Amino acid sequence: MSPNALIPSHRKPRRSASSRALRAGVTGGFLTLAVTGATVPANAAEKPVSETQEMPTITAALATSAAKSADTAQQVAFSYERQALQDATEAKADKAAGKAKAAADKKAKAEAEAKKAADEARRAKEAAQARASRSDARSTLSDVSGGSSSSSSSSSSSSSSSSSSSSSATGSAATLVSFLKAQLGKAYVMGSNGPASYDCSGLTQAAFSQIGIDLPRVSQSQSTAGTQVGLGNLQVGDILYWGSAGSAYHVAVYVGNGNFIGAQNPSTGIVERPLNYDMPTGAVRVL
């Protein structure tokens, strides 16, 4: 037998895991039961917190992703705001440009109307001056005709003067008249200088080129190309003009016997007419 066999053990006896105490009582009219002394088995060790509770952790990658999402949302918001501002600015610029264009169009229209009115006033003034000049010329011719008809000698003198004016057209003047008569019946075409058609200044330029005289192309310049002469002192080959000298709108050539040849207009073409058909304003002499 062991020497220690009779020595009592110093350990306390282990309680059974199933030992419980039951208490009963009445509380507030209700039967209550309480279990006391319930124990966990001794061998059941208390688990660490780390094993019983796991909290989610915010990693660096998750934080970076959240930051990027926030930046993206902010950039999208900025983009929308910038686009809205740009659209508003463009709309404002378009509206201002439209107003400026409308103002410019209005100004251009006003200037065009003012120019048109000025041109009409100038033409009316020239026409009035032309009518006044024709009236004076008619009065002069009437006085000459009256004096010629008052006596037979004056009439004979006037007749012989006209005949001599036509018959004495020799040399360059005769060549000029011959060319002009050869053009009778041809068409009037604005800007044309022959040979099938002419306008008024184109005909006179072509006629004088036959005798070696180089005239300007337009009526305004031809009306000041030579020496100004009175309508009562005309000679064959004198250039007749209608309108003011330097701004004439029509020309023809005096061919004697009180007649002129000119490219009148598209409806009549090149014709020979008496002076009183359309009294000219003045005349210039280049021969």
PDB file of C-alpha atoms in Angstrom:
ATOM      1  CA  MET A   1       0.000   0.000   0.000  1.00  0.00           C
ATOM      2  CA  SER A   2       1.224   3.397  -0.854  1.00  0.00           C
ATOM      3  CA  PRO A   3       2.124   5.729   1.917  1.00  0.00           C
ATOM      4  CA  ASN A   4       0.001   8.399   0.437  1.00  0.00           C
ATOM      5  CA  ALA A   5      -3.052   6.267   0.056  1.00  0.00           C
ATOM      6  CA  LEU A   6      -4.641   7.485   3.290  1.00  0.00           C
ATOM      7  CA  ILE A   7      -3.852  11.169   2.747  1.00  0.00           C
ATOM      8  CA  PRO A   8      -7.022  12.984   1.742  1.00  0.00           C
ATOM      9  CA  SER A   9      -6.889  14.937  -1.579  1.00  0.00           C
ATOM     10  CA  HIS A  10      -6.629  18.723  -1.418  1.00  0.00           C
ATOM     11  CA  ARG A  11      -8.718  19.174  -4.584  1.00  0.00           C
ATOM     12  CA  LYS A  12     -12.370  20.096  -4.351  1.00  0.00           C
ATOM     13  CA  PRO A  13     -14.730  17.681  -5.892  1.00  0.00           C
ATOM     14  CA  ARG A  14     -15.818  18.778  -9.445  1.00  0.00           C
ATOM     15  CA  ARG A  15     -19.367  19.841  -9.713  1.00  0.00           C
ATOM     16  CA  SER A  16     -21.500  18.174 -12.203  1.00  0.00           C
ATOM     17  CA  ALA A  17     -22.406  20.363 -15.139  1.00  0.00           C
ATOM     18  CA  SER A  18     -26.021  19.411 -14.625  1.00  0.00           C
ATOM     19  CA  SER A  19     -26.420  20.626 -10.985  1.00  0.00           C
ATOM     20  CA  ARG A  20     -28.935  23.468 -10.974  1.00  0.00           C
ATOM     21  CA  ALA A  21     -31.149  25.056  -8.328  1.00  0.00           C
ATOM     22  CA  LEU A  22     -34.739  25.952  -9.034  1.00  0.00           C
ATOM     23  CA  ARG A  23     -36.396  28.780  -7.277  1.00  0.00           C
ATOM     24  CA  ALA A  24     -40.046  29.538  -7.509  1.00  0.00           C
ATOM     25  CA  GLY A  25     -41.936  32.579  -6.404  1.00  0.00           C
ATOM     26  CA  VAL A  26     -44.811  34.807  -7.208  1.00  0.00           C
ATOM     27  CA  THR A  27     -44.064  38.267  -8.466  1.00  0.00           C
ATOM     28  CA  GLY A  28     -46.821  40.649  -9.352  1.00  0.00           C
ATOM     29  CA  GLY A  29     -49.350  37.872  -9.524  1.00  0.00           C
ATOM     30  CA  PHE A  30     -47.234  35.787 -11.871  1.00  0.00           C
ATOM     31  CA  LEU A  31     -45.380  32.639 -11.113  1.00  0.00           C
ATOM     32  CA  THR A  32     -41.691  33.124 -11.726  1.00  0.00           C
ATOM     33  CA  LEU A  33     -39.052  30.493 -11.977  1.00  0.00           C
ATOM     34  CA  ALA A  34     -35.346  31.114 -11.706  1.00  0.00           C
ATOM     35  CA  VAL A  35     -32.590  28.773 -12.434  1.00  0.00           C
ATOM     36  CA  THR A  36     -29.471  29.318 -10.440  1.00  0.00           C
ATOM     37  CA  GLY A  37     -26.224  27.650 -10.271  1.00  0.00           C
ATOM     38  CA  ALA A  38     -26.211  26.806 -13.943  1.00  0.00           C
ATOM     39  CA  THR A  39     -22.655  26.357 -14.921  1.00  0.00           C
ATOM     40  CA  VAL A  40     -20.782  25.834 -18.086  1.00  0.00           C
ATOM     41  CA  PRO A  41     -18.752  22.710 -18.249  1.00  0.00           C
ATOM     42  CA  ALA A  42     -15.393  23.228 -16.749  1.00  0.00           C
ATOM     43  CA  ASN A  43     -13.661  22.144 -19.831  1.00  0.00           C
ATOM     44  CA  ALA A  44     -15.486  24.793 -21.913  1.00  0.00           C
ATOM     45  CA  ALA A  45     -12.826  27.462 -22.286  1.00  0.00           C
ATOM     46  CA  GLU A  46     -13.905  31.045 -22.977  1.00  0.00           C
ATOM     47  CA  LYS A  47     -13.343  31.845 -26.611  1.00  0.00           C
ATOM     48  CA  PRO A  48     -11.293  34.893 -27.538  1.00  0.00           C
ATOM     49  CA  VAL A  49     -13.099  37.936 -28.834  1.00  0.00           C
ATOM     50  CA  SER A  50     -11.385  37.592 -32.143  1.00  0.00           C
ATOM     51  CA  GLU A  51     -13.059  34.260 -32.668  1.00  0.00           C
ATOM     52  CA  THR A  52     -16.532  35.291 -31.575  1.00  0.00           C
ATOM     53  CA  GLN A  53     -16.859  38.738 -33.245  1.00  0.00           C
ATOM     54  CA  GLU A  54     -15.390  39.825 -36.611  1.00  0.00           C
ATOM     55  CA  MET A  55     -15.817  43.512 -37.628  1.00  0.00           C
ATOM     56  CA  PRO A  56     -15.397  44.549 -41.265  1.00  0.00           C
ATOM     57  CA  THR A  57     -12.235  46.544 -41.890  1.00  0.00           C
ATOM     58  CA  ILE A  58     -11.822  49.461 -44.384  1.00  0.00           C
ATOM     59  CA  THR A  59      -8.889  48.632 -46.556  1.00  0.00           C
ATOM     60  CA  ALA A  60      -6.783  51.131 -48.553  1.00  0.00           C
ATOM     61  CA  ALA A  61      -8.203  49.794 -51.824  1.00  0.00           C
ATOM     62  CA  LEU A  62     -11.775  50.404 -50.633  1.00  0.00           C
ATOM     63  CA  ALA A  63     -10.900  53.955 -49.528  1.00  0.00           C
ATOM     64  CA  THR A  64      -9.216  54.670 -52.875  1.00  0.00           C
ATOM     65  CA  SER A  65     -12.242  53.338 -54.778  1.00  0.00           C
ATOM     66  CA  ALA A  66     -14.589  55.528 -52.726  1.00  0.00           C
ATOM     67  CA  ALA A  67     -12.392  58.569 -53.329  1.00  0.00           C
ATOM     68  CA  LYS A  68     -12.325  57.864 -57.065  1.00  0.00           C
ATOM     69  CA  SER A  69     -16.101  57.544 -57.162  1.00  0.00           C
ATOM     70  CA  ALA A  70     -16.468  60.875 -55.386  1.00  0.00           C
ATOM     71  CA  ASP A  71     -13.996  62.513 -57.789  1.00  0.00           C
ATOM     72  CA  THR A  72     -15.826  61.068 -60.787  1.00  0.00           C
ATOM     73  CA  ALA A  73     -19.170  62.334 -59.519  1.00  0.00           C
ATOM     74  CA  GLN A  74     -17.660  65.769 -58.930  1.00  0.00           C
ATOM     75  CA  GLN A  75     -16.077  65.826 -62.411  1.00  0.00           C
ATOM     76  CA  VAL A  76     -19.394  64.873 -64.013  1.00  0.00           C
ATOM     77  CA  ALA A  77     -21.108  67.657 -62.079  1.00  0.00           C
ATOM     78  CA  PHE A  78     -18.422  70.129 -63.193  1.00  0.00           C
ATOM     79  CA  SER A  79     -18.788  68.938 -66.800  1.00  0.00           C
ATOM     80  CA  TYR A  80     -22.539  69.516 -66.752  1.00  0.00           C
ATOM     81  CA  GLU A  81     -22.078  72.921 -65.177  1.00  0.00           C
ATOM     82  CA  ARG A  82     -19.390  73.924 -67.698  1.00  0.00           C
ATOM     83  CA  GLN A  83     -21.519  72.726 -70.634  1.00  0.00           C
ATOM     84  CA  ALA A  84     -24.521  74.656 -69.358  1.00  0.00           C
ATOM     85  CA  LEU A  85     -22.386  77.793 -69.020  1.00  0.00           C
ATOM     86  CA  GLN A  86     -20.954  77.305 -72.508  1.00  0.00           C
ATOM     87  CA  ASP A  87     -24.418  76.811 -74.008  1.00  0.00           C
ATOM     88  CA  ALA A  88     -25.680  79.939 -72.286  1.00  0.00           C
ATOM     89  CA  THR A  89     -22.691  81.940 -73.554  1.00  0.00           C
ATOM     90  CA  GLU A  90     -23.152  80.701 -77.131  1.00  0.00           C
ATOM     91  CA  ALA A  91     -26.857  81.483 -77.041  1.00  0.00           C
ATOM     92  CA  LYS A  92     -26.097  84.973 -75.786  1.00  0.00           C
ATOM     93  CA  ALA A  93     -23.460  85.458 -78.506  1.00  0.00           C
ATOM     94  CA  ASP A  94     -25.850  84.218 -81.210  1.00  0.00           C
ATOM     95  CA  LYS A  95     -28.512  86.604 -80.000  1.00  0.00           C
ATOM     96  CA  ALA A  96     -26.061  89.527 -80.016  1.00  0.00           C
ATOM     97  CA  ALA A  97     -24.847  88.563 -83.508  1.00  0.00           C
ATOM     98  CA  GLY A  98     -28.428  88.412 -84.747  1.00  0.00           C
ATOM     99  CA  LYS A  99     -29.116  91.883 -83.384  1.00  0.00           C
ATOM    100  CA  ALA A 100     -25.921  93.236 -84.948  1.00  0.00           C
ATOM    101  CA  LYS A 101     -26.784  91.711 -88.328  1.00  0.00           C
ATOM    102  CA  ALA A 102     -30.297  93.109 -88.200  1.00  0.00           C
ATOM    103  CA  ALA A 103     -28.897  96.565 -87.391  1.00  0.00           C
ATOM    104  CA  ALA A 104     -26.354  96.299 -90.231  1.00  0.00           C
ATOM    105  CA  ASP A 105     -29.048  95.195 -92.692  1.00  0.00           C
ATOM    106  CA  LYS A 106     -31.263  98.063 -91.606  1.00  0.00           C
ATOM    107  CA  LYS A 107     -28.419 100.540 -92.027  1.00  0.00           C
ATOM    108  CA  ALA A 108     -27.505  99.148 -95.455  1.00  0.00           C
ATOM    109  CA  LYS A 109     -31.140  99.358 -96.544  1.00  0.00           C
ATOM    110  CA  ALA A 110     -31.391 102.944 -95.343  1.00  0.00           C
ATOM    111  CA  GLU A 111     -28.182 103.863 -97.179  1.00  0.00           C
ATOM    112  CA  ALA A 112     -29.422 102.182-100.357  1.00  0.00           C
ATOM    113  CA  GLU A 113     -32.718 104.044-100.153  1.00  0.00           C
ATOM    114  CA  ALA A 114     -30.892 107.320 -99.532  1.00  0.00           C
ATOM    115  CA  LYS A 115     -28.622 106.698-102.537  1.00  0.00           C
ATOM    116  CA  LYS A 116     -31.620 105.807-104.676  1.00  0.00           C
ATOM    117  CA  ALA A 117     -33.395 108.997-103.615  1.00  0.00           C
ATOM    118  CA  ALA A 118     -30.266 111.043-104.342  1.00  0.00           C
ATOM    119  CA  ASP A 119     -29.920 109.453-107.797  1.00  0.00           C
ATOM    120  CA  GLU A 120     -33.561 110.124-108.568  1.00  0.00           C
ATOM    121  CA  ALA A 121     -33.187 113.729-107.442  1.00  0.00           C
ATOM    122  CA  ARG A 122     -30.078 114.137-109.597  1.00  0.00           C
ATOM    123  CA  ARG A 123     -31.801 112.647-112.637  1.00  0.00           C
ATOM    124  CA  ALA A 124     -34.840 114.838-112.070  1.00  0.00           C
ATOM    125  CA  LYS A 125     -32.587 117.901-111.868  1.00  0.00           C
ATOM    126  CA  GLU A 126     -30.750 116.925-115.057  1.00  0.00           C
ATOM    127  CA  ALA A 127     -34.045 116.276-116.814  1.00  0.00           C
ATOM    128  CA  ALA A 128     -35.322 119.688-115.718  1.00  0.00           C
ATOM    129  CA  GLN A 129     -32.131 121.311-116.965  1.00  0.00           C
ATOM    130  CA  ALA A 130     -32.430 119.401-120.243  1.00  0.00           C
ATOM    131  CA  ARG A 131     -36.049 120.527-120.665  1.00  0.00           C
ATOM    132  CA  ALA A 132     -35.057 124.099-119.941  1.00  0.00           C
ATOM    133  CA  SER A 133     -32.206 123.906-122.458  1.00  0.00           C
ATOM    134  CA  ARG A 134     -34.498 122.395-125.074  1.00  0.00           C
ATOM    135  CA  SER A 135     -37.039 125.108-124.433  1.00  0.00           C
ATOM    136  CA  ASP A 136     -34.373 127.759-124.948  1.00  0.00           C
ATOM    137  CA  ALA A 137     -33.171 126.008-128.089  1.00  0.00           C
ATOM    138  CA  ARG A 138     -36.728 125.776-129.449  1.00  0.00           C
ATOM    139  CA  SER A 139     -37.202 129.458-128.771  1.00  0.00           C
ATOM    140  CA  THR A 140     -34.002 130.222-130.659  1.00  0.00           C
ATOM    141  CA  LEU A 141     -34.998 128.046-133.610  1.00  0.00           C
ATOM    142  CA  SER A 142     -38.499 129.545-133.588  1.00  0.00           C
ATOM    143  CA  ASP A 143     -37.035 132.998-133.739  1.00  0.00           C
ATOM    144  CA  VAL A 144     -34.804 131.961-136.623  1.00  0.00           C
ATOM    145  CA  SER A 145     -37.708 130.285-138.429  1.00  0.00           C
ATOM    146  CA  GLY A 146     -39.948 133.298-137.839  1.00  0.00           C
ATOM    147  CA  GLY A 147     -37.366 135.641-139.240  1.00  0.00           C
ATOM    148  CA  SER A 148     -36.895 133.368-142.268  1.00  0.00           C
ATOM    149  CA  SER A 149     -40.614 133.153-143.031  1.00  0.00           C
ATOM    150  CA  SER A 150     -41.157 136.919-142.643  1.00  0.00           C
ATOM    151  CA  SER A 151     -39.298 137.646-145.872  1.00  0.00           C
ATOM    152  CA  SER A 152     -38.634 135.541-148.941  1.00  0.00           C
ATOM    153  CA  SER A 153     -35.039 136.654-149.075  1.00  0.00           C
ATOM    154  CA  SER A 154     -34.446 135.465-145.531  1.00  0.00           C
ATOM    155  CA  SER A 155     -36.171 132.173-146.339  1.00  0.00           C
ATOM    156  CA  SER A 156     -34.057 131.693-149.438  1.00  0.00           C
ATOM    157  CA  SER A 157     -30.960 132.514-147.454  1.00  0.00           C
ATOM    158  CA  SER A 158     -31.901 130.026-144.731  1.00  0.00           C
ATOM    159  CA  SER A 159     -32.721 127.361-147.318  1.00  0.00           C
ATOM    160  CA  SER A 160     -29.481 127.892-149.180  1.00  0.00           C
ATOM    161  CA  SER A 161     -27.641 127.820-145.860  1.00  0.00           C
ATOM    162  CA  SER A 162     -29.160 124.428-144.969  1.00  0.00           C
ATOM    163  CA  SER A 163     -28.496 123.102-148.452  1.00  0.00           C
ATOM    164  CA  SER A 164     -24.948 124.278-148.352  1.00  0.00           C
ATOM    165  CA  SER A 165     -24.608 122.702-144.893  1.00  0.00           C
ATOM    166  CA  SER A 166     -25.543 119.335-146.385  1.00  0.00           C
ATOM    167  CA  SER A 167     -24.062 119.672-149.841  1.00  0.00           C
ATOM    168  CA  SER A 168     -20.819 121.163-148.598  1.00  0.00           C
ATOM    169  CA  ALA A 169     -20.161 118.027-146.558  1.00  0.00           C
ATOM    170  CA  THR A 170     -17.043 116.977-148.361  1.00  0.00           C
ATOM    171  CA  GLY A 171     -13.938 115.151-147.332  1.00  0.00           C
ATOM    172  CA  SER A 172     -14.041 113.836-143.789  1.00  0.00           C
ATOM    173  CA  ALA A 173     -17.549 115.198-143.090  1.00  0.00           C
ATOM    174  CA  ALA A 174     -18.961 113.450-146.173  1.00  0.00           C
ATOM    175  CA  THR A 175     -17.280 110.197-145.139  1.00  0.00           C
ATOM    176  CA  LEU A 176     -18.766 110.583-141.679  1.00  0.00           C
ATOM    177  CA  VAL A 177     -22.308 111.166-142.985  1.00  0.00           C
ATOM    178  CA  SER A 178     -21.984 108.314-145.484  1.00  0.00           C
ATOM    179  CA  PHE A 179     -21.035 105.892-142.726  1.00  0.00           C
ATOM    180  CA  LEU A 180     -23.898 107.038-140.509  1.00  0.00           C
ATOM    181  CA  LYS A 181     -26.484 106.672-143.276  1.00  0.00           C
ATOM    182  CA  ALA A 182     -25.207 103.149-143.936  1.00  0.00           C
ATOM    183  CA  GLN A 183     -26.073 102.210-140.325  1.00  0.00           C
ATOM    184  CA  LEU A 184     -29.730 103.322-140.534  1.00  0.00           C
ATOM    185  CA  GLY A 185     -32.118 100.565-139.495  1.00  0.00           C
ATOM    186  CA  LYS A 186     -29.622  98.622-137.393  1.00  0.00           C
ATOM    187  CA  ALA A 187     -30.511  97.611-133.850  1.00  0.00           C
ATOM    188  CA  TYR A 188     -29.864  99.548-130.664  1.00  0.00           C
ATOM    189  CA  VAL A 189     -28.132  97.359-128.074  1.00  0.00           C
ATOM    190  CA  MET A 190     -26.820  98.829-124.838  1.00  0.00           C
ATOM    191  CA  GLY A 191     -23.019  98.585-124.681  1.00  0.00           C
ATOM    192  CA  SER A 192     -22.647  97.515-128.331  1.00  0.00           C
ATOM    193  CA  ASN A 193     -20.222  99.235-130.711  1.00  0.00           C
ATOM    194  CA  GLY A 194     -20.995  97.428-133.992  1.00  0.00           C
ATOM    195  CA  PRO A 195     -20.977  96.393-136.595  1.00  0.00           C
ATOM    196  CA  ALA A 196     -24.400  94.689-136.362  1.00  0.00           C
ATOM    197  CA  SER A 197     -25.733  96.912-133.548  1.00  0.00           C
ATOM    198  CA  TYR A 198     -24.760  99.980-131.558  1.00  0.00           C
ATOM    199  CA  ASP A 199     -25.725 102.105-128.622  1.00  0.00           C
ATOM    200  CA  CYS A 200     -25.688 105.901-129.003  1.00  0.00           C
ATOM    201  CA  SER A 201     -22.080 106.590-127.992  1.00  0.00           C
ATOM    202  CA  GLY A 202     -20.862 103.405-129.691  1.00  0.00           C
ATOM    203  CA  LEU A 203     -22.284 104.683-133.010  1.00  0.00           C
ATOM    204  CA  THR A 204     -20.670 108.126-132.749  1.00  0.00           C
ATOM    205  CA  GLN A 205     -17.332 106.601-131.739  1.00  0.00           C
ATOM    206  CA  ALA A 206     -17.435 104.183-134.695  1.00  0.00           C
ATOM    207  CA  ALA A 207     -18.438 106.976-137.118  1.00  0.00           C
ATOM    208  CA  PHE A 208     -15.611 109.315-136.128  1.00  0.00           C
ATOM    209  CA  SER A 209     -13.098 106.472-136.174  1.00  0.00           C
ATOM    210  CA  GLN A 210     -13.769 106.307-139.957  1.00  0.00           C
ATOM    211  CA  ILE A 211     -12.107 109.701-140.329  1.00  0.00           C
ATOM    212  CA  GLY A 212      -9.310 109.133-137.849  1.00  0.00           C
ATOM    213  CA  ILE A 213     -10.828 110.830-134.791  1.00  0.00           C
ATOM    214  CA  ASP A 214     -10.659 108.824-131.566  1.00  0.00           C
ATOM    215  CA  LEU A 215     -13.603 109.711-129.331  1.00  0.00           C
ATOM    216  CA  PRO A 216     -14.176 108.593-125.740  1.00  0.00           C
ATOM    217  CA  ARG A 217     -16.557 105.638-125.411  1.00  0.00           C
ATOM    218  CA  VAL A 218     -19.343 107.075-123.230  1.00  0.00           C
ATOM    219  CA  SER A 219     -21.801 109.918-123.738  1.00  0.00           C
ATOM    220  CA  GLN A 220     -20.652 111.890-120.695  1.00  0.00           C
ATOM    221  CA  SER A 221     -17.100 112.157-122.054  1.00  0.00           C
ATOM    222  CA  GLN A 222     -18.164 112.760-125.665  1.00  0.00           C
ATOM    223  CA  SER A 223     -20.243 115.763-124.580  1.00  0.00           C
ATOM    224  CA  THR A 224     -17.016 117.565-123.643  1.00  0.00           C
ATOM    225  CA  ALA A 225     -14.714 116.091-126.320  1.00  0.00           C
ATOM    226  CA  GLY A 226     -14.639 119.234-128.497  1.00  0.00           C
ATOM    227  CA  THR A 227     -15.576 122.908-128.556  1.00  0.00           C
ATOM    228  CA  GLN A 228     -19.047 123.796-127.315  1.00  0.00           C
ATOM    229  CA  VAL A 229     -21.215 125.356-130.059  1.00  0.00           C
ATOM    230  CA  GLY A 230     -24.707 126.835-130.040  1.00  0.00           C
ATOM    231  CA  LEU A 231     -27.630 124.918-131.519  1.00  0.00           C
ATOM    232  CA  GLY A 232     -28.265 127.849-133.880  1.00  0.00           C
ATOM    233  CA  ASN A 233     -24.770 127.518-135.358  1.00  0.00           C
ATOM    234  CA  LEU A 234     -24.560 123.797-136.146  1.00  0.00           C
ATOM    235  CA  GLN A 235     -22.355 122.252-138.824  1.00  0.00           C
ATOM    236  CA  VAL A 236     -22.334 118.771-140.345  1.00  0.00           C
ATOM    237  CA  GLY A 237     -20.411 116.452-138.038  1.00  0.00           C
ATOM    238  CA  ASP A 238     -21.194 118.288-134.780  1.00  0.00           C
ATOM    239  CA  ILE A 239     -21.922 115.937-131.877  1.00  0.00           C
ATOM    240  CA  LEU A 240     -25.303 116.631-130.285  1.00  0.00           C
ATOM    241  CA  TYR A 241     -25.874 115.703-126.667  1.00  0.00           C
ATOM    242  CA  TRP A 242     -28.819 115.468-124.289  1.00  0.00           C
ATOM    243  CA  GLY A 243     -28.319 116.324-120.619  1.00  0.00           C
ATOM    244  CA  SER A 244     -25.612 118.504-119.115  1.00  0.00           C
ATOM    245  CA  ALA A 245     -22.151 118.746-120.634  1.00  0.00           C
ATOM    246  CA  GLY A 246     -20.014 116.205-118.829  1.00  0.00           C
ATOM    247  CA  SER A 247     -23.021 114.212-117.625  1.00  0.00           C
ATOM    248  CA  ALA A 248     -24.936 113.688-120.893  1.00  0.00           C
ATOM    249  CA  TYR A 249     -27.125 110.613-121.158  1.00  0.00           C
ATOM    250  CA  HIS A 250     -27.485 110.531-124.995  1.00  0.00           C
ATOM    251  CA  VAL A 251     -25.536 111.629-128.099  1.00  0.00           C
ATOM    252  CA  ALA A 252     -26.070 111.763-131.892  1.00  0.00           C
ATOM    253  CA  VAL A 253     -24.443 113.400-134.943  1.00  0.00           C
ATOM    254  CA  TYR A 254     -25.790 116.392-136.869  1.00  0.00           C
ATOM    255  CA  VAL A 255     -25.918 115.508-140.623  1.00  0.00           C
ATOM    256  CA  GLY A 256     -27.309 118.787-142.026  1.00  0.00           C
ATOM    257  CA  ASN A 257     -30.742 119.944-143.231  1.00  0.00           C
ATOM    258  CA  GLY A 258     -31.849 120.198-139.595  1.00  0.00           C
ATOM    259  CA  ASN A 259     -31.496 116.427-139.064  1.00  0.00           C
ATOM    260  CA  PHE A 260     -29.397 114.142-136.901  1.00  0.00           C
ATOM    261  CA  ILE A 261     -28.606 110.432-136.989  1.00  0.00           C
ATOM    262  CA  GLY A 262     -28.335 108.464-133.786  1.00  0.00           C
ATOM    263  CA  ALA A 263     -28.979 105.143-132.093  1.00  0.00           C
ATOM    264  CA  GLN A 264     -32.108 106.262-130.256  1.00  0.00           C
ATOM    265  CA  ASN A 265     -33.417 103.319-128.227  1.00  0.00           C
ATOM    266  CA  PRO A 266     -34.179  99.586-128.484  1.00  0.00           C
ATOM    267  CA  SER A 267     -37.602 100.204-130.041  1.00  0.00           C
ATOM    268  CA  THR A 268     -36.473 102.504-132.875  1.00  0.00           C
ATOM    269  CA  GLY A 269     -32.855 101.449-133.415  1.00  0.00           C
ATOM    270  CA  ILE A 270     -30.639 103.745-135.541  1.00  0.00           C
ATOM    271  CA  VAL A 271     -32.737 106.455-137.201  1.00  0.00           C
ATOM    272  CA  GLU A 272     -32.507 109.880-138.813  1.00  0.00           C
ATOM    273  CA  ARG A 273     -34.708 112.497-137.164  1.00  0.00           C
ATOM    274  CA  PRO A 274     -35.249 116.289-137.292  1.00  0.00           C
ATOM    275  CA  LEU A 275     -33.966 118.331-134.391  1.00  0.00           C
ATOM    276  CA  ASN A 276     -37.487 119.146-133.188  1.00  0.00           C
ATOM    277  CA  TYR A 277     -38.174 115.408-132.807  1.00  0.00           C
ATOM    278  CA  ASP A 278     -36.145 115.572-129.602  1.00  0.00           C
ATOM    279  CA  MET A 279     -34.332 118.867-129.150  1.00  0.00           C
ATOM    280  CA  PRO A 280     -30.769 118.302-127.890  1.00  0.00           C
ATOM    281  CA  THR A 281     -29.296 120.218-124.979  1.00  0.00           C
ATOM    282  CA  GLY A 282     -26.054 121.256-126.639  1.00  0.00           C
ATOM    283  CA  ALA A 283     -23.378 120.389-129.184  1.00  0.00           C
ATOM    284  CA  VAL A 284     -19.618 120.057-129.492  1.00  0.00           C
ATOM    285  CA  ARG A 285     -17.479 120.388-132.604  1.00  0.00           C
ATOM    286  CA  VAL A 286     -14.554 118.055-133.207  1.00  0.00           C
ATOM    287  CA  LEU A 287     -14.017 118.569-136.959  1.00  0.00           C
TER     288      LEU A 287
END
